[in-house]
CSV table of C-alpha atoms and ligand atoms in Angstrom, one decimal:
chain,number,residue,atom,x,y,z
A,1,UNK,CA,81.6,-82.0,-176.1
A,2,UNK,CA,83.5,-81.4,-172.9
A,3,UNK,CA,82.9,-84.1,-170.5
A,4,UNK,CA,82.8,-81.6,-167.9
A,5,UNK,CA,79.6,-80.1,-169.3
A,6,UNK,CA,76.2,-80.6,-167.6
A,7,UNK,CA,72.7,-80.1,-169.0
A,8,UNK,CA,69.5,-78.6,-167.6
A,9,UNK,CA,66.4,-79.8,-169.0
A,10,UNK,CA,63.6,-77.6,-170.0
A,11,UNK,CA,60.4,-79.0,-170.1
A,12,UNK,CA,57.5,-77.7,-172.4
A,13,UNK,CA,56.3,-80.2,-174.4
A,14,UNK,CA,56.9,-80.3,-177.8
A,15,UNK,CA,59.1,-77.0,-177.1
A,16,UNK,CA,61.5,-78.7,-174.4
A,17,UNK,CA,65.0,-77.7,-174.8
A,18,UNK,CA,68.0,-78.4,-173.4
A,19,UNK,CA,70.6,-75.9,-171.5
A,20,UNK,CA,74.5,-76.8,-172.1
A,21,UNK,CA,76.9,-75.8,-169.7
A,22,UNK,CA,80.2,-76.1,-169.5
A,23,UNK,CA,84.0,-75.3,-170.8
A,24,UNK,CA,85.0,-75.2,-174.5
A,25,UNK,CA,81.5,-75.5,-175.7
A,26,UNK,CA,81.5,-72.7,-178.3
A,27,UNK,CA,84.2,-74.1,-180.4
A,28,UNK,CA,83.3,-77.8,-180.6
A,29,UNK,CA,81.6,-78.8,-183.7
A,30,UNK,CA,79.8,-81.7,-181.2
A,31,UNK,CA,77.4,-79.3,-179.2
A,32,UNK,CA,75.7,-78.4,-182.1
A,33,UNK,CA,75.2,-81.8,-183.1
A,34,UNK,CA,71.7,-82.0,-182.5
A,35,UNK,CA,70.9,-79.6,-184.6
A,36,UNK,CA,68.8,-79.8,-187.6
A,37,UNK,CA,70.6,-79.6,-191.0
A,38,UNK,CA,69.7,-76.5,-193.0
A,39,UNK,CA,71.1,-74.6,-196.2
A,40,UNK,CA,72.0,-71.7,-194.1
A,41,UNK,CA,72.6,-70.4,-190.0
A,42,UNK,CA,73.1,-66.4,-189.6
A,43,UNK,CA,75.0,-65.5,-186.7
A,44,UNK,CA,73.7,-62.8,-185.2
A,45,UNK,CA,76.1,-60.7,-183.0
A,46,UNK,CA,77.5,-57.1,-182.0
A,47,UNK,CA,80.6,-55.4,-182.7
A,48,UNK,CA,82.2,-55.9,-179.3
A,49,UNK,CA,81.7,-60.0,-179.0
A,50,UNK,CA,81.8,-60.7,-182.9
A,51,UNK,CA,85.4,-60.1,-183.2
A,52,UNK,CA,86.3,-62.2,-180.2
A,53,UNK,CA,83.9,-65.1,-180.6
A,54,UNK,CA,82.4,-65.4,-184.4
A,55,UNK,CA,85.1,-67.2,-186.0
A,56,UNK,CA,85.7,-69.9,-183.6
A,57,UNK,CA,81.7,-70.5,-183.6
A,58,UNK,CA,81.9,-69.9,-187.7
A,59,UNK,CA,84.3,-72.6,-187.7
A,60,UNK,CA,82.2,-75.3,-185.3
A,61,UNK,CA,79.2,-74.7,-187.6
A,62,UNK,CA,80.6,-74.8,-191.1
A,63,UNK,CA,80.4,-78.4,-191.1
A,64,UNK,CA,76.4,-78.6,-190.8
A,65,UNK,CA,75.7,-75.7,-193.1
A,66,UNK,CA,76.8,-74.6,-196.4
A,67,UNK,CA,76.5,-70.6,-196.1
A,68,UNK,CA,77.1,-69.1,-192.7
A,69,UNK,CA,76.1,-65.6,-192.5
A,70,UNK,CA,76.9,-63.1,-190.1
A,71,UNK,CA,75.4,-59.6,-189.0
A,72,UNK,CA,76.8,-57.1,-186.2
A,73,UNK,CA,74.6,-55.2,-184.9
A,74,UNK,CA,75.6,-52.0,-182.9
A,75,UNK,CA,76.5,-52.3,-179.2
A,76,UNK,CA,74.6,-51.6,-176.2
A,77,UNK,CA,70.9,-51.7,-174.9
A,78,UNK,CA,69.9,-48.4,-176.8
A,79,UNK,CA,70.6,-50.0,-179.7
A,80,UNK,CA,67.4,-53.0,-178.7
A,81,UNK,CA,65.3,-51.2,-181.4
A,82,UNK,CA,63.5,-51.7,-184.5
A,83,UNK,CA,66.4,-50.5,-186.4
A,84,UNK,CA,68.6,-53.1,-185.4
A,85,UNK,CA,65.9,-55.7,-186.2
A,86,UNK,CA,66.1,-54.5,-189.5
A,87,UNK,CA,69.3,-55.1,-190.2
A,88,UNK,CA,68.7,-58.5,-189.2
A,89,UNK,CA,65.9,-58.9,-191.6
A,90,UNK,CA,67.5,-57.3,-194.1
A,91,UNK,CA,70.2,-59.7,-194.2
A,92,UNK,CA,68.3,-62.7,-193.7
A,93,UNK,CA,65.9,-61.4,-197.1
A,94,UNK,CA,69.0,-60.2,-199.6
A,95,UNK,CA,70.3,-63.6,-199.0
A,96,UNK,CA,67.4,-65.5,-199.9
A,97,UNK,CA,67.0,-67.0,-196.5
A,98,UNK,CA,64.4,-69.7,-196.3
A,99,UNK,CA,62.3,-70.3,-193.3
A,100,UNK,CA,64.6,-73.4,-191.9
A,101,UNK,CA,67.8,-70.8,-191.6
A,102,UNK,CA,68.9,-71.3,-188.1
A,103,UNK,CA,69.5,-68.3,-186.3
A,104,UNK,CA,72.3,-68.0,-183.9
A,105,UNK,CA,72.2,-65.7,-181.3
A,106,UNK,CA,76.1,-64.9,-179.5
A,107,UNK,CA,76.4,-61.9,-177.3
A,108,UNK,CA,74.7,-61.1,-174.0
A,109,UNK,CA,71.0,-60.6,-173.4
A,110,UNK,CA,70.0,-57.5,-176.1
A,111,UNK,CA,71.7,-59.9,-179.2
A,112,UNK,CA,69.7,-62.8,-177.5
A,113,UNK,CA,66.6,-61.0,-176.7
A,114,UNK,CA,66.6,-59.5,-180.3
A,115,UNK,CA,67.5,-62.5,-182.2
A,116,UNK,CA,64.9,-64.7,-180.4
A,117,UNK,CA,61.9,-61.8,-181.6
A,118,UNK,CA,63.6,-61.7,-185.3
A,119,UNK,CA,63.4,-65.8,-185.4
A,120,UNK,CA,59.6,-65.5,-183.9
A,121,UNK,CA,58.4,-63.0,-186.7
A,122,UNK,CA,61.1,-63.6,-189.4
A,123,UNK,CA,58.7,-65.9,-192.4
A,124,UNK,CA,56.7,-66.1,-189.3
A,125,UNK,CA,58.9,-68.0,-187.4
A,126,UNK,CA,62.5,-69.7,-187.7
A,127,UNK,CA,64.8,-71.9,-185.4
A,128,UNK,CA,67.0,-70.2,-183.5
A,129,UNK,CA,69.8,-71.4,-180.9
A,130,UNK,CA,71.1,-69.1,-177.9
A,131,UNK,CA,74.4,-69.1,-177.5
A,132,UNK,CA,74.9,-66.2,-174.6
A,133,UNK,CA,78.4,-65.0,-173.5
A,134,UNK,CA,77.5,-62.9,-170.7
A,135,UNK,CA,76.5,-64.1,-167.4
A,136,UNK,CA,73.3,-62.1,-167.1
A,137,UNK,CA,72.2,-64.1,-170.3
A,138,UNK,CA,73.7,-67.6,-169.2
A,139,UNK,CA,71.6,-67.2,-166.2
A,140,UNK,CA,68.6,-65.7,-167.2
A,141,UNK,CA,67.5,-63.9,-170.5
A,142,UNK,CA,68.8,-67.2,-173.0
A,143,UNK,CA,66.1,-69.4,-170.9
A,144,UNK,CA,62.6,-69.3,-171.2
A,145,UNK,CA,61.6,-67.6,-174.2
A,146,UNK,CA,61.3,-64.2,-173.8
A,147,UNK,CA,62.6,-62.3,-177.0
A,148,UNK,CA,62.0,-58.3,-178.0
A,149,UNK,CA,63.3,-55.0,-178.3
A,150,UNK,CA,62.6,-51.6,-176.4
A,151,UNK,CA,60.4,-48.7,-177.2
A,152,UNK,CA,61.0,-45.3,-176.3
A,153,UNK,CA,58.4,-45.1,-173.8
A,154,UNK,CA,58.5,-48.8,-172.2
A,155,UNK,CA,61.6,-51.4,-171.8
A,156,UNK,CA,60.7,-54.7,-173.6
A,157,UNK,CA,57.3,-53.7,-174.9
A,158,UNK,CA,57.7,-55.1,-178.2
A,159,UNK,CA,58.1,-58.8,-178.3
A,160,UNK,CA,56.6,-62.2,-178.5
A,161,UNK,CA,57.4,-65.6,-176.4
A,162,UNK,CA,59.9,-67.9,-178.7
A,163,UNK,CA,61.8,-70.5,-177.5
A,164,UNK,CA,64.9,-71.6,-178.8
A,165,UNK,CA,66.4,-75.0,-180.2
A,166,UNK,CA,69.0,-75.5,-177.4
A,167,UNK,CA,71.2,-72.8,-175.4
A,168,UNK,CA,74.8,-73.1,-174.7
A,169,UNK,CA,76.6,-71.4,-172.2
A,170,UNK,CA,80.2,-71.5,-172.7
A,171,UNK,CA,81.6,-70.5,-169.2
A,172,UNK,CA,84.8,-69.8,-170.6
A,173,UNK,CA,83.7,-66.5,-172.4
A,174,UNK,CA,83.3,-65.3,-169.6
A,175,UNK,CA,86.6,-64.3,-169.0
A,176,UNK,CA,86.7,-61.2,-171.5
A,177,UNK,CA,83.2,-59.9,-169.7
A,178,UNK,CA,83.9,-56.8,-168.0
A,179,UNK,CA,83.6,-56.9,-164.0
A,180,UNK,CA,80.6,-54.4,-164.3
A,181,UNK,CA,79.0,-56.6,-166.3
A,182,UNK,CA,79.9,-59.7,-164.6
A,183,UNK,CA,78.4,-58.3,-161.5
A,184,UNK,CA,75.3,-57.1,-163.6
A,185,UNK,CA,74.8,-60.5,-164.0
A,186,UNK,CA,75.7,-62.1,-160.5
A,187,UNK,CA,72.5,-59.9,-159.4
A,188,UNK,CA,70.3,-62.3,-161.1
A,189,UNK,CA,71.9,-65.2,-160.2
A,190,UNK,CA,71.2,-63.6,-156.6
A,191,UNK,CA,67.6,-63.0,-157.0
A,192,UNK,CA,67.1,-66.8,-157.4
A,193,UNK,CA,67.6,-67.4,-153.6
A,194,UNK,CA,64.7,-65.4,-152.3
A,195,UNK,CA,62.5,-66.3,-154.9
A,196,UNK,CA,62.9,-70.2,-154.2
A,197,UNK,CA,66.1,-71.4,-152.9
A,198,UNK,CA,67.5,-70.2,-149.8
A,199,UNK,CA,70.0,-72.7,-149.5
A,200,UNK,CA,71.5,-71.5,-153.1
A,201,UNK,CA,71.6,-67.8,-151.5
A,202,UNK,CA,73.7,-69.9,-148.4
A,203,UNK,CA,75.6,-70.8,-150.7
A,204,UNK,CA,76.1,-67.5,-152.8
A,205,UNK,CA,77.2,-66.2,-149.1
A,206,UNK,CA,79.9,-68.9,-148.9
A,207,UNK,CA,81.2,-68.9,-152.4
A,208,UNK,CA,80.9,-65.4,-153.6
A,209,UNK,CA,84.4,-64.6,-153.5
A,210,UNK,CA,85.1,-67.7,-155.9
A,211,UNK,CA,82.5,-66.3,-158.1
A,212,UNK,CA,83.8,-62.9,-158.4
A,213,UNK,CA,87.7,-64.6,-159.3
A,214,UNK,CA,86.0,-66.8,-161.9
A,215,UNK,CA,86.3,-70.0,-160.4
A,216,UNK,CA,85.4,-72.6,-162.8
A,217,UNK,CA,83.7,-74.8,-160.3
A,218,UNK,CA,82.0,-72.3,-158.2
A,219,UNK,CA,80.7,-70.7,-161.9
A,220,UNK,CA,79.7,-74.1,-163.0
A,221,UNK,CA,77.3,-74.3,-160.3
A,222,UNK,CA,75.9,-70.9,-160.0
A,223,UNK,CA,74.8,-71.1,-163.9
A,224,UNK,CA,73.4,-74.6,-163.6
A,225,UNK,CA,71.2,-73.9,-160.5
A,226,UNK,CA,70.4,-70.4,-161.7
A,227,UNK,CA,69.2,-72.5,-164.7
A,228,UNK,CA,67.5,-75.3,-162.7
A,229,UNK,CA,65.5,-72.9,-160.8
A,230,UNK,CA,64.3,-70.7,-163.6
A,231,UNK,CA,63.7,-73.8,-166.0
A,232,UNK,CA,61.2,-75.1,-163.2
A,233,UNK,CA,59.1,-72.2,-163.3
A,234,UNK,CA,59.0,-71.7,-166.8
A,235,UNK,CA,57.9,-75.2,-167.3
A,236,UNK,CA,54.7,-74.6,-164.8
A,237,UNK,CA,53.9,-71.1,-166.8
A,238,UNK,CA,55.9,-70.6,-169.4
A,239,UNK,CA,53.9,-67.4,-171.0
A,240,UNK,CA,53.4,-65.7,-167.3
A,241,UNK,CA,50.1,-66.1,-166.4
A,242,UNK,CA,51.4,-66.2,-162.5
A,243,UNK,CA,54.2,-68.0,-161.2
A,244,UNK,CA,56.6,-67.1,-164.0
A,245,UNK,CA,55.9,-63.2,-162.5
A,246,UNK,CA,58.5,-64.4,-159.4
A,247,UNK,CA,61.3,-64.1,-161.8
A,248,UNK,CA,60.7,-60.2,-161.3
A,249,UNK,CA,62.0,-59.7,-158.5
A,250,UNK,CA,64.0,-56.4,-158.3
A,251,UNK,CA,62.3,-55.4,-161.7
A,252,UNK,CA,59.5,-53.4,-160.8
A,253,UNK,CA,61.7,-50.6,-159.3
A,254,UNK,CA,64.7,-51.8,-161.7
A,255,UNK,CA,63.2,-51.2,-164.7
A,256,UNK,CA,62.2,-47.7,-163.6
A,257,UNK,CA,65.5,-47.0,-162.7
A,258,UNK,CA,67.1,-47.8,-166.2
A,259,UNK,CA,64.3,-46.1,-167.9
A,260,UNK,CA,64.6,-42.7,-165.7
A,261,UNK,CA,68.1,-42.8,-166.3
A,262,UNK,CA,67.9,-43.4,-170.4
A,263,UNK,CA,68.5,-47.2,-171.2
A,264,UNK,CA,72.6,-47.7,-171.2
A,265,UNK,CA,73.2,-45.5,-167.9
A,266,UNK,CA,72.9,-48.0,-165.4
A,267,UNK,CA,73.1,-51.8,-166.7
A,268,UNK,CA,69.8,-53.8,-166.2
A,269,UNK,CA,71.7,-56.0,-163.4
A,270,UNK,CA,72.4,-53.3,-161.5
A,271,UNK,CA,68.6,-51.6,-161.9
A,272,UNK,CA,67.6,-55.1,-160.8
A,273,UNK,CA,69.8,-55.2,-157.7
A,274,UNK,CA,68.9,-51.7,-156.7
A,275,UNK,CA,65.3,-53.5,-157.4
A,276,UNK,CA,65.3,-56.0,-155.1
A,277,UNK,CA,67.0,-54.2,-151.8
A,278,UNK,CA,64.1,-52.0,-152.6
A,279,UNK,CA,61.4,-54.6,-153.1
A,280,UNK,CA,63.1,-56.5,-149.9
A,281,UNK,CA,62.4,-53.3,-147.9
A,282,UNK,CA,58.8,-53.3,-148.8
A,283,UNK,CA,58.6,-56.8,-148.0
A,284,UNK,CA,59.9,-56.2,-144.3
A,285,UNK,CA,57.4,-52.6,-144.1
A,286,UNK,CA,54.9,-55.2,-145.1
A,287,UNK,CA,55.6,-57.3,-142.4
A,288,UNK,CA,56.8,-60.4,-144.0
A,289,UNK,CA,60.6,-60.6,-143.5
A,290,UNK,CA,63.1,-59.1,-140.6
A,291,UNK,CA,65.1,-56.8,-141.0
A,292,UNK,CA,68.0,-59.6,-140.8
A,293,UNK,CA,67.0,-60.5,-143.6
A,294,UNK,CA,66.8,-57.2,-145.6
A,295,UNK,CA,70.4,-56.7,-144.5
A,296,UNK,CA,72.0,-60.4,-145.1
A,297,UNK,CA,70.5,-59.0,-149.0
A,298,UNK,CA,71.7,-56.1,-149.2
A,299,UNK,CA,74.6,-57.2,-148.0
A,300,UNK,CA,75.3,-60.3,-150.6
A,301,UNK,CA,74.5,-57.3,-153.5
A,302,UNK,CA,77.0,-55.1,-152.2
A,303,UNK,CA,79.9,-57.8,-152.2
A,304,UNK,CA,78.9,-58.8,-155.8
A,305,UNK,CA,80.2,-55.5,-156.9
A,306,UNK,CA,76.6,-54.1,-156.9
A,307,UNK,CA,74.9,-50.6,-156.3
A,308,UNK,CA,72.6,-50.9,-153.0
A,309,UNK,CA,71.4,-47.1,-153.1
A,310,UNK,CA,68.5,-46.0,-156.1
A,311,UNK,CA,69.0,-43.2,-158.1
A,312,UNK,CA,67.5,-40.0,-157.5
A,313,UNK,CA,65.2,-39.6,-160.8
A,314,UNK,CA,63.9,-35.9,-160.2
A,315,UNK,CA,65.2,-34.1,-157.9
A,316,UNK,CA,61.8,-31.8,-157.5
A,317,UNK,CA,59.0,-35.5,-157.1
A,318,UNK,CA,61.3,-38.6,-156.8
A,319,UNK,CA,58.8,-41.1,-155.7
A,320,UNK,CA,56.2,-38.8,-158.4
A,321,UNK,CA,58.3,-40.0,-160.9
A,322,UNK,CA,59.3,-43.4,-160.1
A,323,UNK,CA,55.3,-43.8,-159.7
A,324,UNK,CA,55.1,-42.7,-163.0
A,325,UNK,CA,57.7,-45.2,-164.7
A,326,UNK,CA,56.2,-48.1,-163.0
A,327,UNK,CA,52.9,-47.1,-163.7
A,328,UNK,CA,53.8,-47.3,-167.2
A,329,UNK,CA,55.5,-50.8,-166.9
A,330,UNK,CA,54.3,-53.4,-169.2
A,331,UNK,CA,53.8,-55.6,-165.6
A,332,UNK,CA,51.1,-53.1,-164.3
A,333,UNK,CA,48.1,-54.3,-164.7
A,334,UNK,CA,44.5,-51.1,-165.2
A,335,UNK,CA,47.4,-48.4,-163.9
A,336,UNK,CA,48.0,-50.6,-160.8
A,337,UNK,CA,51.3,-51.4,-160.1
A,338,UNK,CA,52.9,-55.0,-159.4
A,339,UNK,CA,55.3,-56.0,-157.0
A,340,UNK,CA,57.4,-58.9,-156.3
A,341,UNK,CA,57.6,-59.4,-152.7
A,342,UNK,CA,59.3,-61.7,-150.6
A,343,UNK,CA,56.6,-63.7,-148.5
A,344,UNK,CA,58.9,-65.4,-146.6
A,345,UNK,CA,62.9,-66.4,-147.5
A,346,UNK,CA,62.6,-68.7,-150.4
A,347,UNK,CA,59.0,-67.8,-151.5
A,348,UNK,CA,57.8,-64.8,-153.5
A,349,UNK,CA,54.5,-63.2,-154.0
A,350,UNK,CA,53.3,-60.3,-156.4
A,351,UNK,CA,51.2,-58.0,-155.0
A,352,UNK,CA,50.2,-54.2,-155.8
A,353,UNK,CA,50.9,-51.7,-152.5
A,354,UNK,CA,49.6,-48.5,-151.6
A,355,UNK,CA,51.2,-45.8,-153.0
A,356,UNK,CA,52.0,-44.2,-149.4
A,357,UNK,CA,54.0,-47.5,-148.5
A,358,UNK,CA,55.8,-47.1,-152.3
A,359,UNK,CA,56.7,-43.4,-151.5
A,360,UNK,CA,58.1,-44.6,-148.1
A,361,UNK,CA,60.6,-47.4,-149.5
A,362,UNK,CA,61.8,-44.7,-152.4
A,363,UNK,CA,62.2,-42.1,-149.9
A,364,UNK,CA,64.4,-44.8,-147.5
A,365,UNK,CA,66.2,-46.6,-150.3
A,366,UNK,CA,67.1,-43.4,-152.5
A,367,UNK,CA,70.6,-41.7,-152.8
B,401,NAD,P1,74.3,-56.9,-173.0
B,401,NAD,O1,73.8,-57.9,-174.0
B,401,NAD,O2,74.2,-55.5,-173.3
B,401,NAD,O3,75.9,-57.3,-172.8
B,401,NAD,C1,76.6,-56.5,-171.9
B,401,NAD,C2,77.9,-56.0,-172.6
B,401,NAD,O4,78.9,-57.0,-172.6
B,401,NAD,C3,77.8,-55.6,-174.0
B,401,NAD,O5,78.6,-54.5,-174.2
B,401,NAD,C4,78.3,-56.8,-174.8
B,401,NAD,O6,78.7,-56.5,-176.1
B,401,NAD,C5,79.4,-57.2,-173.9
B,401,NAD,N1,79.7,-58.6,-174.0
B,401,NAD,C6,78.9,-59.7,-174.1
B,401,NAD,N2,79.5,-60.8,-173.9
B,401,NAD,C7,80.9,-60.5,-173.8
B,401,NAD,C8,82.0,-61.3,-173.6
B,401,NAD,N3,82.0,-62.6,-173.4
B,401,NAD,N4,83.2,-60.6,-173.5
B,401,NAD,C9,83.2,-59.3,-173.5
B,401,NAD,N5,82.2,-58.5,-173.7
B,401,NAD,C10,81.0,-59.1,-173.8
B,401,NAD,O7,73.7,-57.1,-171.6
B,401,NAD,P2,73.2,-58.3,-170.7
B,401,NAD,O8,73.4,-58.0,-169.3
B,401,NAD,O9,73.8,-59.6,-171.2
B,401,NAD,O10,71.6,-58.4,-171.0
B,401,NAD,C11,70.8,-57.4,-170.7
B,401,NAD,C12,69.5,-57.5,-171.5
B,401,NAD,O11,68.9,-58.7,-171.2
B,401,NAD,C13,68.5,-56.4,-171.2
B,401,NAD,O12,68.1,-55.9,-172.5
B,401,NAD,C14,67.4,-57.1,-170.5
B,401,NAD,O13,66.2,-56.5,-170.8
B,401,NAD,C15,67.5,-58.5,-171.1
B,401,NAD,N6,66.9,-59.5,-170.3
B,401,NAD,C16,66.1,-60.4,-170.9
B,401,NAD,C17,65.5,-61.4,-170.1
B,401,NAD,C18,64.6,-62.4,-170.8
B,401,NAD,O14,64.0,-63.2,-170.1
B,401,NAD,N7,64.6,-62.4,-172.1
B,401,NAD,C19,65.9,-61.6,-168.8
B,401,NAD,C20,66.8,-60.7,-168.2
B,401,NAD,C21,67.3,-59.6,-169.0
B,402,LIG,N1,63.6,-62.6,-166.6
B,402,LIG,C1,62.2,-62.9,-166.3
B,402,LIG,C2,61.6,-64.0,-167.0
B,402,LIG,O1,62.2,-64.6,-167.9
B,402,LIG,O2,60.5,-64.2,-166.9
């Protein structure tokens, strides 16, 4: 393993894990040596990050298990469905797959976030590792557990909590990410300042430009704290029974904004960064932070490469709709809908709002 690699702890009992990061990781046959031994691993990828990084995982593997399968399952977040599950299951089940296969999930957030629910329901549960190649999963979706697929009608609704064996982010595939999606993913390494670190968002302000030209050093540390902070509150609530709900900040309104769009359109990082200039505005409406604030935000997002302006989603009831989208968010709770707010920089609180107040932050914050 590279001695350059560093490791977040994440602590949950007899579920702890640990977080790898670092360079060359993917390709050396040590990171996985902690690992249990089993008869087979199934890598499960797409057809956009198989080709580049299967073989050189294929090859780190092959000493610890005799049959290494692979399945690639079609690109893109409208493909998070039951039908791409199935082709998981079906490959898992024509190969005889026993219920110590280790599942390996490389791609970005939808391979991880599908692979994670196939391991949780696959002989009712399997071992599975993360291994997630965009930044938006190194930071975020590979940590904590949270695995399923999309319905029609909802974004994640289908899904169960499953943590993984041991994720390992490999900065170095980061290079072939596209900018769009590396700045899809710098907007949730952004939301982790004014949730609960301020002086990481300092930072981000000092060092973004070394993040957007791939600096190994400044990328080192953005993962690792992003990780730090998120493994902290999943260790306090791991299935979200109240803090872990911080982590949401931006996703009320985000989520309706991918949704009202059709899933694909706009990239989840950049519904959550729309998301959280929105969710910023209603926290200064509510009295809570200055304006200064709202703009040092809005500002970071818009030099990651980020949209800062929401979508109009129908052009005859805007806020109607976007009402109706959260309403139907898996986060509502009777019909009422639940916001992250920021209570003060550094500290977030959910809360549900009068709908006037919601209307008023869609009317200011929409194209
Ligand atoms: P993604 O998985 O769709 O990946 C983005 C694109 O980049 C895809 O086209 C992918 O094939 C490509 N790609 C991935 N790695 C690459 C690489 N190294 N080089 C070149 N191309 C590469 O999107 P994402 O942003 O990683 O994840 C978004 C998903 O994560 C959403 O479905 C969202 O709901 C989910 N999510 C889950 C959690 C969680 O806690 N489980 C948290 C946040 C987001
Ligand atoms: N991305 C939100 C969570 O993991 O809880």
């Amino acid at each position: 393993m590279s001695l350059l690699s560093q490791e977040v702890p994440i602590e949950l009992g007899e579920r702890s894990y640990r977080i790898v990061i670092g360079g060359g990781l993917l390709g050396d046959s040590l990171t996985y040596g902690a690992l249990p031994r089993a008869n087979a691993a199934l890598i499960v990828s797409n057809t956009t990050v198989a080709p580049l990084y299967s073989s050189t995982l294929k090859t780190a593997l092959a000493g610890r298990y005799s049959r290494i399968l692979e399945v690639h399952l079609p690109d893109g977040e409208e493909h998070k469905n039951w039908q791409s599950l199935q082709l998981i299951f079906d490959v898992l089940l024509e190969h005889g797959c026993d219920r110590k296969t280790v599942l390996f999930a490389l791609g970005g957030g939808v391979v991880g976030d599908m692979t994670g629910f196939a391991a949780a329901s696959y002989m009712r549960g399997v071992p599975f590792v993360q291994v997630p190649t965009t930044l938006l999963s190194q930071v975020d979706s590979s940590v904590g557990g949270k695995t399923g697929i999309n319905h029609p009608l909802g974004k994640n609704m289908i899904g169960a909590f499953y943590q993984p064996l041991q994720v390992i982010c490999d900065l170095d595939v980061l290079a072939t990410l596209p900018a769009r999606e590396f700045s899809a993913g710098l907007a949730e390494v952004i939301k982790y300042g004014p949730i609960a670190d301020m002086d990481f968002f300092d930072w981000l302000e000092r060092f973004m430009d070394d993040l957007l030209i791939h600096d190994g050093g400044a990328l080192a540390h953005a993962v690792r704290r992003s990780c730090e902070i998120k493994a902290a509150v999943v260790g306090q609530d791991e299935r979200e029974s109240g803090l872990r709900a911080i982590l949401n900040f931006g996703h009320t309104f985000g989520h309706a904004v991918e949704a009202g769009m059709g899933y694909g359109v706009w990239l989840h990082g950049e519904g959550v960064s729309v998301g959280m200039v929105m969710a910023a505005e209603m926290s200064c409406r509510l009295g809570l932070v200055d304006s200064v604030f709202v703009k040092r935000l809005v500002a970071l997002i818009r030099r990651a490469g980020l949209p800062i302006r929401a979508p109009i989603l129908d052009s005859a009831d805007n806020a109607g709709r976007y009402l109706q989208l959260m309403r139907g968010d898996k986060k509502s709770e009777a019909g009422e809908i639940r916001f992250v707010v920021i209570n003060r920089p550094g500290e977030a609180v959910v809360m549900s709002a009068p709908d006037a107040l919601v209307r008023e932050v869609i009317d200011t914050c929409c194209q």
